[in-house]
Each structure stands twice: as C-alpha cells, then as structure tokens.
Amino acid sequence: MLHIELSDNDLGQAVDGLEVRAKQWEDTASYMRTGESPDEFFIPEDCRDAEEADRIASHYRSIIAKIRKQQEEQT
C-alpha cells in the first residue's frame, strides 16, 4: 500500500481523469456490443471484446470508489 498526499483540488483532478478513462472503456464495451458510437468523435479502446472492456471499466470504477471512500473518511 502507498500513502500519497495531494491537495483536495489535485485529488479532484486525478479522480476526474479516472472518470474519463472509465467512461471511455464503458463506451468501448457498449460500442463492441451494439456497433453504435456514442458520438461522432469516438475512438474505441483496443481490446479483445466487450467483456474485457467491461472488466477494465470496472477496475477504474473500483479505484475511484476506493479514493472517494478514503476522501470521505478524512473530511
């Protein structure tokens, strides 16, 4: 385990970045299932299938949840 100290603003920026990555993977999974793009500029992530994209998105969401839980415990 690591202990990292960040300002509230810096932590918010990091979580925002993780949110963007999670959404990109969720959109990739959806695209792989339906063939429909969420917007005209969408570029899917490189993976084997929708299930792999789902697993990666879930991992990002898990990281976000852990960070938020620790943040709440400190405020």
PDB file of C-alpha atoms in Angstrom, residues 5-67:
ATOM      1  CA  GLU A   5      -0.683  13.251  -0.063  1.00  0.00           C
ATOM      2  CA  LEU A   6      -2.493  15.534  -2.513  1.00  0.00           C
ATOM      3  CA  SER A   7      -4.435  18.729  -2.138  1.00  0.00           C
ATOM      4  CA  ASP A   8      -8.193  18.400  -2.436  1.00  0.00           C
ATOM      5  CA  ASN A   9      -8.006  20.089  -5.840  1.00  0.00           C
ATOM      6  CA  ASP A  10      -5.250  17.768  -7.107  1.00  0.00           C
ATOM      7  CA  LEU A  11      -7.181  14.735  -5.907  1.00  0.00           C
ATOM      8  CA  GLY A  12     -10.260  16.016  -7.726  1.00  0.00           C
ATOM      9  CA  GLN A  13      -8.243  16.350 -10.922  1.00  0.00           C
ATOM     10  CA  ALA A  14      -6.932  12.797 -10.576  1.00  0.00           C
ATOM     11  CA  VAL A  15     -10.433  11.418  -9.977  1.00  0.00           C
ATOM     12  CA  ASP A  16     -11.744  13.375 -12.963  1.00  0.00           C
ATOM     13  CA  GLY A  17      -9.085  11.732 -15.137  1.00  0.00           C
ATOM     14  CA  LEU A  18     -10.039   8.296 -13.858  1.00  0.00           C
ATOM     15  CA  GLU A  19     -13.714   9.079 -14.557  1.00  0.00           C
ATOM     16  CA  VAL A  20     -12.853   9.937 -18.166  1.00  0.00           C
ATOM     17  CA  ARG A  21     -10.956   6.666 -18.607  1.00  0.00           C
ATOM     18  CA  ALA A  22     -13.759   4.617 -17.027  1.00  0.00           C
ATOM     19  CA  LYS A  23     -16.323   6.252 -19.323  1.00  0.00           C
ATOM     20  CA  GLN A  24     -14.138   5.617 -22.376  1.00  0.00           C
ATOM     21  CA  TRP A  25     -13.945   1.924 -21.518  1.00  0.00           C
ATOM     22  CA  GLU A  26     -17.686   1.759 -20.804  1.00  0.00           C
ATOM     23  CA  ASP A  27     -18.353   3.377 -24.178  1.00  0.00           C
ATOM     24  CA  THR A  28     -15.973   0.914 -25.824  1.00  0.00           C
ATOM     25  CA  ALA A  29     -17.863  -2.025 -24.306  1.00  0.00           C
ATOM     26  CA  SER A  30     -21.158  -0.582 -25.500  1.00  0.00           C
ATOM     27  CA  TYR A  31     -19.759   0.050 -28.982  1.00  0.00           C
ATOM     28  CA  MET A  32     -18.472  -3.511 -29.215  1.00  0.00           C
ATOM     29  CA  ARG A  33     -21.922  -4.838 -28.292  1.00  0.00           C
ATOM     30  CA  THR A  34     -24.045  -2.573 -30.478  1.00  0.00           C
ATOM     31  CA  GLY A  35     -21.765  -1.151 -33.157  1.00  0.00           C
ATOM     32  CA  GLU A  36     -23.165   2.280 -32.301  1.00  0.00           C
ATOM     33  CA  SER A  37     -20.810   5.127 -31.491  1.00  0.00           C
ATOM     34  CA  PRO A  38     -21.702   7.425 -28.553  1.00  0.00           C
ATOM     35  CA  ASP A  39     -20.627  10.457 -30.603  1.00  0.00           C
ATOM     36  CA  GLU A  40     -19.032  11.316 -33.927  1.00  0.00           C
ATOM     37  CA  PHE A  41     -15.526  11.689 -32.457  1.00  0.00           C
ATOM     38  CA  PHE A  42     -15.490   8.391 -30.530  1.00  0.00           C
ATOM     39  CA  ILE A  43     -12.455   6.130 -30.941  1.00  0.00           C
ATOM     40  CA  PRO A  44     -12.827   2.774 -29.158  1.00  0.00           C
ATOM     41  CA  GLU A  45     -10.075   1.449 -26.924  1.00  0.00           C
ATOM     42  CA  ASP A  46      -8.032  -1.513 -28.125  1.00  0.00           C
ATOM     43  CA  CYS A  47      -9.238  -4.747 -26.533  1.00  0.00           C
ATOM     44  CA  ARG A  48     -10.412  -8.253 -27.420  1.00  0.00           C
ATOM     45  CA  ASP A  49     -14.116  -7.887 -26.704  1.00  0.00           C
ATOM     46  CA  ALA A  50     -16.832  -6.108 -24.731  1.00  0.00           C
ATOM     47  CA  GLU A  51     -16.206  -8.275 -21.667  1.00  0.00           C
ATOM     48  CA  GLU A  52     -12.578  -7.173 -21.483  1.00  0.00           C
ATOM     49  CA  ALA A  53     -13.648  -3.532 -21.849  1.00  0.00           C
ATOM     50  CA  ASP A  54     -16.190  -4.055 -19.048  1.00  0.00           C
ATOM     51  CA  ARG A  55     -13.515  -5.519 -16.765  1.00  0.00           C
ATOM     52  CA  ILE A  56     -11.200  -2.582 -17.379  1.00  0.00           C
ATOM     53  CA  ALA A  57     -14.014  -0.063 -16.814  1.00  0.00           C
ATOM     54  CA  SER A  58     -14.941  -1.855 -13.585  1.00  0.00           C
ATOM     55  CA  HIS A  59     -11.351  -1.664 -12.396  1.00  0.00           C
ATOM     56  CA  TYR A  60     -11.314   2.098 -12.969  1.00  0.00           C
ATOM     57  CA  ARG A  61     -14.642   2.432 -11.117  1.00  0.00           C
ATOM     58  CA  SER A  62     -13.207   0.376  -8.242  1.00  0.00           C
ATOM     59  CA  ILE A  63     -10.198   2.696  -7.965  1.00  0.00           C
ATOM     60  CA  ILE A  64     -12.495   5.739  -7.971  1.00  0.00           C
ATOM     61  CA  ALA A  65     -14.667   4.222  -5.237  1.00  0.00           C
ATOM     62  CA  LYS A  66     -11.631   3.498  -3.043  1.00  0.00           C
ATOM     63  CA  ILE A  67     -10.351   7.052  -3.442  1.00  0.00           C
TER      64      ILE A  67
END
